[in-house]
CSV table of C-alpha atoms in Angstrom, one decimal:
chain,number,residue,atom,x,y,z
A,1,UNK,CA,18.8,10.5,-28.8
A,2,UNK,CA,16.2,13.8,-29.0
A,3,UNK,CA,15.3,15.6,-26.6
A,4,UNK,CA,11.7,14.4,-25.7
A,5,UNK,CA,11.4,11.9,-22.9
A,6,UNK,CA,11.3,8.3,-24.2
A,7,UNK,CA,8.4,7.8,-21.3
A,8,UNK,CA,6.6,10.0,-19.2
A,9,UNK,CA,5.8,8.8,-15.7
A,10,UNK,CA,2.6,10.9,-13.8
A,11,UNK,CA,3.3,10.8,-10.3
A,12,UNK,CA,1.5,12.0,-7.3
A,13,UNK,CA,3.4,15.6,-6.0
A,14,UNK,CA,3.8,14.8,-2.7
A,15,UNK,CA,7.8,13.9,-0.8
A,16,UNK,CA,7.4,10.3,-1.1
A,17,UNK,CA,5.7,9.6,-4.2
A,18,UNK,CA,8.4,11.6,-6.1
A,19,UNK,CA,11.0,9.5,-4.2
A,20,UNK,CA,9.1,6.0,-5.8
A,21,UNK,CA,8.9,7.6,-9.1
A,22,UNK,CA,12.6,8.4,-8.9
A,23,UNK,CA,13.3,4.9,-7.8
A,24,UNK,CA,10.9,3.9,-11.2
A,25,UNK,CA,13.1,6.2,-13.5
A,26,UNK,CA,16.2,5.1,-12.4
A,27,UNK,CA,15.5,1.6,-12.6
A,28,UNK,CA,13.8,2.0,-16.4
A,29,UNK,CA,17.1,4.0,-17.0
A,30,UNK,CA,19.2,1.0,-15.8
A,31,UNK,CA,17.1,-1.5,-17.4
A,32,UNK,CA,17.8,0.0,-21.3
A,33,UNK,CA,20.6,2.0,-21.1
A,34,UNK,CA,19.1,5.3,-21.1
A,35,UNK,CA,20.5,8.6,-19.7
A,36,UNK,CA,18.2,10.2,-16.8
A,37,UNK,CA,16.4,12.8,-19.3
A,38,UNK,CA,15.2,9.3,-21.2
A,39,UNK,CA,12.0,9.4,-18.1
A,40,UNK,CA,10.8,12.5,-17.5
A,41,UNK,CA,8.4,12.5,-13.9
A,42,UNK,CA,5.4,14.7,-14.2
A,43,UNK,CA,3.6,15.5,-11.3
A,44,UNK,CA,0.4,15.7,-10.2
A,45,UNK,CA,-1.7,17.3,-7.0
A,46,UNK,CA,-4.3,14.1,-6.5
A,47,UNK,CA,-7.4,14.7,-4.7
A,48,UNK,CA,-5.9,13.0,-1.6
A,49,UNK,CA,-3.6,15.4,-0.9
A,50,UNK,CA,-6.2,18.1,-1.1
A,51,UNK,CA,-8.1,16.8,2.0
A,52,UNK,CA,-6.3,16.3,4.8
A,53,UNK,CA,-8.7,17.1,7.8
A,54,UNK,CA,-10.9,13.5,7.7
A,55,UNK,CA,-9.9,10.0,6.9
A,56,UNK,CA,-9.6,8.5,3.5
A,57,UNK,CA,-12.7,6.4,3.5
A,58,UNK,CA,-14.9,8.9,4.4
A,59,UNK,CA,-13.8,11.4,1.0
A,60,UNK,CA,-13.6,8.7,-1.5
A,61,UNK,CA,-11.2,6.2,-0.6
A,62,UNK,CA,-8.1,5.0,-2.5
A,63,UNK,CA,-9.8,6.1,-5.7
A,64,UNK,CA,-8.8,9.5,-4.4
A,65,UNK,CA,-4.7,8.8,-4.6
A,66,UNK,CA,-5.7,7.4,-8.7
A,67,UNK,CA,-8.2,9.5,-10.2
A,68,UNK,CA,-6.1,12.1,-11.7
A,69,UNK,CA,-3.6,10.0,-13.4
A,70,UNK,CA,-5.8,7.7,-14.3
A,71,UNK,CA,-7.2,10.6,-16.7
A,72,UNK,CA,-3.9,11.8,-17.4
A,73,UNK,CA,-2.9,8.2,-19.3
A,74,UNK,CA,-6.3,8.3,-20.5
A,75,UNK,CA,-5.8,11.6,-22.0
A,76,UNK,CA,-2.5,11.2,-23.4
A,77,UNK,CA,-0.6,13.3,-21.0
A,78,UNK,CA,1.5,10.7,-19.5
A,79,UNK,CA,3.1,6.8,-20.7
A,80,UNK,CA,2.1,5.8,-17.5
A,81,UNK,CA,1.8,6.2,-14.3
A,82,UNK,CA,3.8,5.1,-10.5
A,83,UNK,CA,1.7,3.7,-7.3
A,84,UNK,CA,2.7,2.6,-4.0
A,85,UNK,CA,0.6,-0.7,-4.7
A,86,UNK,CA,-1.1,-0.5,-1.3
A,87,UNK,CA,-2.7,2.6,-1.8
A,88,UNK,CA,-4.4,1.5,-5.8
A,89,UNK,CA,-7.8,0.2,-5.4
A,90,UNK,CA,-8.2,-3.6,-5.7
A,91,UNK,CA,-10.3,-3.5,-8.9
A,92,UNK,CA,-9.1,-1.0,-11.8
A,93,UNK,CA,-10.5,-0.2,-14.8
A,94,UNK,CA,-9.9,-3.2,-17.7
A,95,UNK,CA,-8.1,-0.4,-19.6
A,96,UNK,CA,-5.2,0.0,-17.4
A,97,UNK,CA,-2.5,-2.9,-16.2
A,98,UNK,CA,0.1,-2.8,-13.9
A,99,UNK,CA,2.8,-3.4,-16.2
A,100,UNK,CA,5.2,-3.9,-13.5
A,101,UNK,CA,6.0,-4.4,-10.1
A,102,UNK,CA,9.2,-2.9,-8.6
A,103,UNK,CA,11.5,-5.0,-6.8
A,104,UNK,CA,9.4,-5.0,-2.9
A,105,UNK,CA,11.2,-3.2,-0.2
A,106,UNK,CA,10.7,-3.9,3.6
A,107,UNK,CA,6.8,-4.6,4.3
A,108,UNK,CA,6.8,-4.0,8.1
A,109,UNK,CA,4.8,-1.3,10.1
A,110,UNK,CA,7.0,1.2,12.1
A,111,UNK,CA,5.9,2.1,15.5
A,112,UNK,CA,7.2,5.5,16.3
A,113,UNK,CA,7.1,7.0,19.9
A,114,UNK,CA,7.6,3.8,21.9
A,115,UNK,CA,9.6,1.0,22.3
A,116,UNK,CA,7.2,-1.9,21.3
A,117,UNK,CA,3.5,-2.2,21.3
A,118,UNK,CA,3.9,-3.4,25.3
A,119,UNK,CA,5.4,-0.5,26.7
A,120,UNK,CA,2.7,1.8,24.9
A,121,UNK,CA,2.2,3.9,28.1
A,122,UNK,CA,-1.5,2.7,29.4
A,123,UNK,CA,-4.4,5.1,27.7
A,124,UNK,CA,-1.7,6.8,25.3
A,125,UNK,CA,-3.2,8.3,21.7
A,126,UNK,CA,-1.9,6.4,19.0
A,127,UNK,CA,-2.4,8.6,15.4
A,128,UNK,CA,-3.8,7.1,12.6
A,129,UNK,CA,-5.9,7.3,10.1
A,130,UNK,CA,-5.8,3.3,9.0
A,131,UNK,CA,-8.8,1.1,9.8
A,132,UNK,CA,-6.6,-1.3,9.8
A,133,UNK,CA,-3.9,0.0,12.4
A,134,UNK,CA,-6.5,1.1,14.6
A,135,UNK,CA,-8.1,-2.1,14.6
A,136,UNK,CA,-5.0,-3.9,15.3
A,137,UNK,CA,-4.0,-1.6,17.8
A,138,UNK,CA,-6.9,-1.9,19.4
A,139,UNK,CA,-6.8,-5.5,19.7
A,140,UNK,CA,-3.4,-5.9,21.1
A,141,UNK,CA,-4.3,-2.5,23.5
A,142,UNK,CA,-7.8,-2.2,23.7
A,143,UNK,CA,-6.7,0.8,26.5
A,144,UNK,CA,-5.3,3.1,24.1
A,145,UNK,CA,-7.2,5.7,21.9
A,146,UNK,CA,-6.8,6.1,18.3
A,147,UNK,CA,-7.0,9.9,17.0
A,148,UNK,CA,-7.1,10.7,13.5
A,149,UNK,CA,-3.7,11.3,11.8
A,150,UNK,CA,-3.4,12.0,8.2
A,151,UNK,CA,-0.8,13.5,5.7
A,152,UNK,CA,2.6,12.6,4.4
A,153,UNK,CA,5.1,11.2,6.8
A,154,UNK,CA,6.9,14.7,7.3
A,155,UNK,CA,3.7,15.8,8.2
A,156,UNK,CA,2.8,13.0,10.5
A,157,UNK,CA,5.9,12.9,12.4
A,158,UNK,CA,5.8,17.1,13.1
A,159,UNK,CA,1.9,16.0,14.4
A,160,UNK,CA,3.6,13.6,16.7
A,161,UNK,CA,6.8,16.1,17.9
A,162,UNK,CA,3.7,18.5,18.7
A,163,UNK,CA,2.2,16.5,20.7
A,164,UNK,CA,-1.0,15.6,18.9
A,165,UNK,CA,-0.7,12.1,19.8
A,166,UNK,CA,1.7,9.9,21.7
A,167,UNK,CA,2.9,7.0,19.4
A,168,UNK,CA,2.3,6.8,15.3
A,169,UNK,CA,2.6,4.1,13.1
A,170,UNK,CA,4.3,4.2,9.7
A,171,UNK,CA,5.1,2.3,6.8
A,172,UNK,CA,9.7,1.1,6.7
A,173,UNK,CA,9.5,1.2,3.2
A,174,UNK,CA,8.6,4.7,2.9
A,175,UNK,CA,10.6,6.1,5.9
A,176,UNK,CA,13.6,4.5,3.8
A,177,UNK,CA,12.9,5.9,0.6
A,178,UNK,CA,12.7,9.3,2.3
A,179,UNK,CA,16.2,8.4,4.2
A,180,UNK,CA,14.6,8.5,7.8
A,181,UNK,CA,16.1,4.5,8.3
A,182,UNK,CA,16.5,3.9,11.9
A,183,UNK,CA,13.6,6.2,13.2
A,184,UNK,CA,10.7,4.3,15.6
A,185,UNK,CA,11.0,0.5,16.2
A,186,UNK,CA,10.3,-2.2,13.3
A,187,UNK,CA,7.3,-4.4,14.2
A,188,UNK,CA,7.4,-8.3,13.4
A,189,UNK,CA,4.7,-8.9,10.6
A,190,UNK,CA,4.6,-12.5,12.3
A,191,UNK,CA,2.9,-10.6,15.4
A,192,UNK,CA,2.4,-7.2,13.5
A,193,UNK,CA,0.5,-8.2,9.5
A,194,UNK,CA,1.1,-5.2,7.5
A,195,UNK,CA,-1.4,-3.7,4.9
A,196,UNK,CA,-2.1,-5.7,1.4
A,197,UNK,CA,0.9,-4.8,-0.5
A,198,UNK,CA,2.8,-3.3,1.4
A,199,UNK,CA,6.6,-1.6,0.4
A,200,UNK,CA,5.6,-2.0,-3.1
A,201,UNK,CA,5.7,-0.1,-6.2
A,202,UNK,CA,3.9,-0.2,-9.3
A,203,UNK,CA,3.9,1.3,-12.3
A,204,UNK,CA,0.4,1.7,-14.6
A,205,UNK,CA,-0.2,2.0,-18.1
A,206,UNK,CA,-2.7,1.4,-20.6
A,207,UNK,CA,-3.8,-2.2,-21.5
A,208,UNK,CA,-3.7,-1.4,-25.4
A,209,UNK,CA,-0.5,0.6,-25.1
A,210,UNK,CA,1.8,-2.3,-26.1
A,211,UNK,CA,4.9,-0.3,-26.6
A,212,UNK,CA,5.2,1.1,-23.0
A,213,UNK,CA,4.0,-2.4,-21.6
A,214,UNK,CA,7.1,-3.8,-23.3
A,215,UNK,CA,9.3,-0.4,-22.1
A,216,UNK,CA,7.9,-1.2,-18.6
A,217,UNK,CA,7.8,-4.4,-18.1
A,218,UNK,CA,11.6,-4.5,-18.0
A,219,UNK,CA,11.8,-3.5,-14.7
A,220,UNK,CA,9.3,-6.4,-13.2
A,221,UNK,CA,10.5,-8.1,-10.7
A,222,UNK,CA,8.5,-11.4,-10.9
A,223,UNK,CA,8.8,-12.8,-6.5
A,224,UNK,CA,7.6,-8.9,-5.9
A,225,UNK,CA,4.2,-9.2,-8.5
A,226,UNK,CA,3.7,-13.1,-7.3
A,227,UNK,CA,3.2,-12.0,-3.3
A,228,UNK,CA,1.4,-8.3,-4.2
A,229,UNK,CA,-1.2,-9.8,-6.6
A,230,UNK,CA,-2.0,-13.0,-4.2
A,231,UNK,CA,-2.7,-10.2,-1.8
A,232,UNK,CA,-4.6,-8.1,-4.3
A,233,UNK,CA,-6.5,-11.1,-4.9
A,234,UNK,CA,-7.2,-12.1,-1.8
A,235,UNK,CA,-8.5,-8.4,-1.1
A,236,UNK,CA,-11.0,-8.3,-4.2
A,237,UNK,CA,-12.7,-12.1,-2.8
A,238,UNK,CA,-12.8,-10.4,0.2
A,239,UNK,CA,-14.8,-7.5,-1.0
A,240,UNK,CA,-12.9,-5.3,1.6
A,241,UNK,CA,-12.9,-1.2,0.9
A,242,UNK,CA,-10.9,1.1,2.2
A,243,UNK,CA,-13.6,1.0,5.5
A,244,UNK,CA,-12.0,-2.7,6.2
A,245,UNK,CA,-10.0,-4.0,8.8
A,246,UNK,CA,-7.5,-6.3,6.7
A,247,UNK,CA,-3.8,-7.2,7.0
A,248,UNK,CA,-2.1,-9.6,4.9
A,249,UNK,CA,1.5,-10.8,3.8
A,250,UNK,CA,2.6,-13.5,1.9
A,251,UNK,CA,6.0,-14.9,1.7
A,252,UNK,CA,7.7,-16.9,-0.7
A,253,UNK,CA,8.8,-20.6,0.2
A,254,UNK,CA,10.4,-22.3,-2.7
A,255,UNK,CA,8.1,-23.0,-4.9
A,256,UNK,CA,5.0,-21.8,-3.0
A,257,UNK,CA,3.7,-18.5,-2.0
A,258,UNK,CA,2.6,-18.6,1.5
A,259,UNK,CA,-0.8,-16.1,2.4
A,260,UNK,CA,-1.6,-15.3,5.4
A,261,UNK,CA,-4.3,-12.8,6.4
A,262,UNK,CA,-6.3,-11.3,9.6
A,263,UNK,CA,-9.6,-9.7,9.8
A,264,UNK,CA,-10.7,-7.4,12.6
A,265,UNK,CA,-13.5,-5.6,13.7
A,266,UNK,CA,-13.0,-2.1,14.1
A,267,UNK,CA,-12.7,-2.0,17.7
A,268,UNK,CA,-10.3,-4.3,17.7
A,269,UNK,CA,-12.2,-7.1,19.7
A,270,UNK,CA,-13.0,-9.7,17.4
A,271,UNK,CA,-9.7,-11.1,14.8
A,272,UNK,CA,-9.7,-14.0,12.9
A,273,UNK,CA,-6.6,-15.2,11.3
A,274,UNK,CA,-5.7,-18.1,8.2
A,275,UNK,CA,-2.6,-19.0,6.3
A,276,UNK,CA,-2.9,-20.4,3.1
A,277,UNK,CA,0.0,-21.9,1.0
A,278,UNK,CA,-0.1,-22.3,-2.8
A,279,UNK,CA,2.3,-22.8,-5.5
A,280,UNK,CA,3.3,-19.8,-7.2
A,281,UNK,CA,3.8,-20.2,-11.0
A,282,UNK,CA,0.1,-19.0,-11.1
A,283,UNK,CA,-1.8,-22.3,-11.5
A,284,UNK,CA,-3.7,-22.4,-8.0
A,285,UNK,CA,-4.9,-18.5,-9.2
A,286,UNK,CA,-7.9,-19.8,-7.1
A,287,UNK,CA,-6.1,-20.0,-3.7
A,288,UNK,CA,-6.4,-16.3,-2.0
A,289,UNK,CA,-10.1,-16.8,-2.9
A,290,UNK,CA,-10.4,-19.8,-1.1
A,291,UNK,CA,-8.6,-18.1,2.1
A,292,UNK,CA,-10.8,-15.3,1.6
A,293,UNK,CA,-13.7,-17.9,2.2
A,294,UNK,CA,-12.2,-20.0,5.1
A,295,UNK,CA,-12.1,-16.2,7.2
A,296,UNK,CA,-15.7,-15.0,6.1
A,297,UNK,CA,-17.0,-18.8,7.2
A,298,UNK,CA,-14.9,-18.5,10.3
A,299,UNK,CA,-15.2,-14.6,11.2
A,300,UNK,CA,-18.1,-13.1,13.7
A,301,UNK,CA,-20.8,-11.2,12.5
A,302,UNK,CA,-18.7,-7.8,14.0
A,303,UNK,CA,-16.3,-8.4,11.1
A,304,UNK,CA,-17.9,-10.1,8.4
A,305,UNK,CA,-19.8,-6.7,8.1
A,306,UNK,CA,-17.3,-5.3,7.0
A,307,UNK,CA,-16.4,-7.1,3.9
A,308,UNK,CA,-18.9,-7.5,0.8
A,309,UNK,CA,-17.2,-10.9,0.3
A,310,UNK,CA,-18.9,-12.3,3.1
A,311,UNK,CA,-22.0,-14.3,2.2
């Protein structure tokens, strides 16, 4: 063993994306034997963090949590580089793959500063920054008001203590990874659909960079890529940005991956919903696509707006 790194992993800076990255080192280090100094985690500040003052879709999007590593496995500085999955845009460039996709960890929303969605005192703020929580908010509590809430979740919660708004919503995966387990109330994604995956980790290298791709790819955990790319994929037929209000989760049932999927419109009035069920070995790879169809055909001009699927 010497004593450079046998992978570098680029990683945003911030509290929780160092945690995931951990989580990817220690699992490489599992995977092949290799002591901790084997993955080195190199940091980066991504243009996301910089802005924190207006929602993501109005500064760049999701392209905004990517743009610097991508150019750091581009340029040679890093093997490759770890993603919470939701926040990667749905179409990357054709010289990067996900070479793996972490075991998934709880997909469910978090509501933090009440008891359940019901006993949301009438008119309350609820702090968010997600089209997609607002919406959904919105449509099961059309009374409340949605303020803007952005940062990391130490941030966010310290927004909430000061009173900035009265109830938050947050993602259980990351308030684990951080150790904050048992803080707000866990929301049913039966009644609750969280955000296209969801609790999921992915690491990124370069599509020509066989020998990471084979270092990585030890640590995929096939049920974990099966649900997170039918999600992926039913995101990039729906043409949905980072402006679009989409949930989705898909389960697996046996053999068959089961999609299911609601569109919104941003004031939360209009929804339409569809479930989808499809084998998963990968030969129906046509199937979120064809969901993605059935809810632009069957969704209201107030939310097919919002998707550049919709025909």
């Amino acid at each position: 063993m010497t004593d450079q790194p046998k992978l570098r992993l680029g990683t945003r800076q911030s509290p929780l994306a160092l945690a995931q990255a951990g989580e990817a080192r220690d699992r490489l280090c599992a995977a092949h034997g290799w002591p901790e100094s084997a993955v080195e985690l190199v940091p980066v500040r991504a243009s996301g963090d910089k802005v924190q003052d207006r929602p993501l879709a109005e500064i760049g999007g999701k392209a905004l949590w990517t743009k610097e590593l991508d150019e750091w496995i581009a340029e040679g500085r890093i093997d490759a580089a770890v993603h919470s999955m939701k926040d990667v845009e749905t179409i990357r460039p054709a010289s990067l793959a996900i070479a793996a996709v972490l075991p998934r960890a709880d997909v469910r929303d978090v509501l933090i500063g009440a008891a359940s969605v019901a006993q949301i005192p009438r008119g309350a703020r609820v702090g968010t920054s997600a089209p997609r929580r607002a919406a959904q908010m919105l449509h099961h509590r059309p009374d409340c008001e949605v303020v803007m809430f952005r940062g990391n979740v130490a941030t966010r919660l310290a927004k909430l203590a000061a009173g900035e708004a009265d109830v938050t919503l947050l993602a259980a995966a990351g308030l684990a990874r951080l150790g904050k387990r048992g803080v707000g109330t866990l929301l049913d994604p039966s009644e609750w659909l969280p955000a296209p995956a969801q609790g999921a980790i992915g690491i990124e290298c370069r599509a020509d960079d066989a020998a990471t791709r084979a270092l990585v790819a030890a640590v995929d955990d096939a049920p974990s890529r099966a649900t997170v790319m039918a999600e992926r994929a039913l995101l990039a037929a729906l043409g949905g940005t980072c402006h679009s209000p989409v949930a989705a989760h898909s389960t697996l049932r046996g053999e068959d991956i089961v999609l299911c999927a609601a569109l919104f419109s941003p004031d939360g009035a209009e929804r339409v919903h569809g479930e989808w069920r499809f084998a998963a070995g990968g030969g129906d790879a046509g199937a979120p696509a064809r969901l993605a169809a059935d809810l632009l055909v069957r969704a209201s001009a107030g939310i097919a707006a919002h998707f550049g699927g919709a025909t």
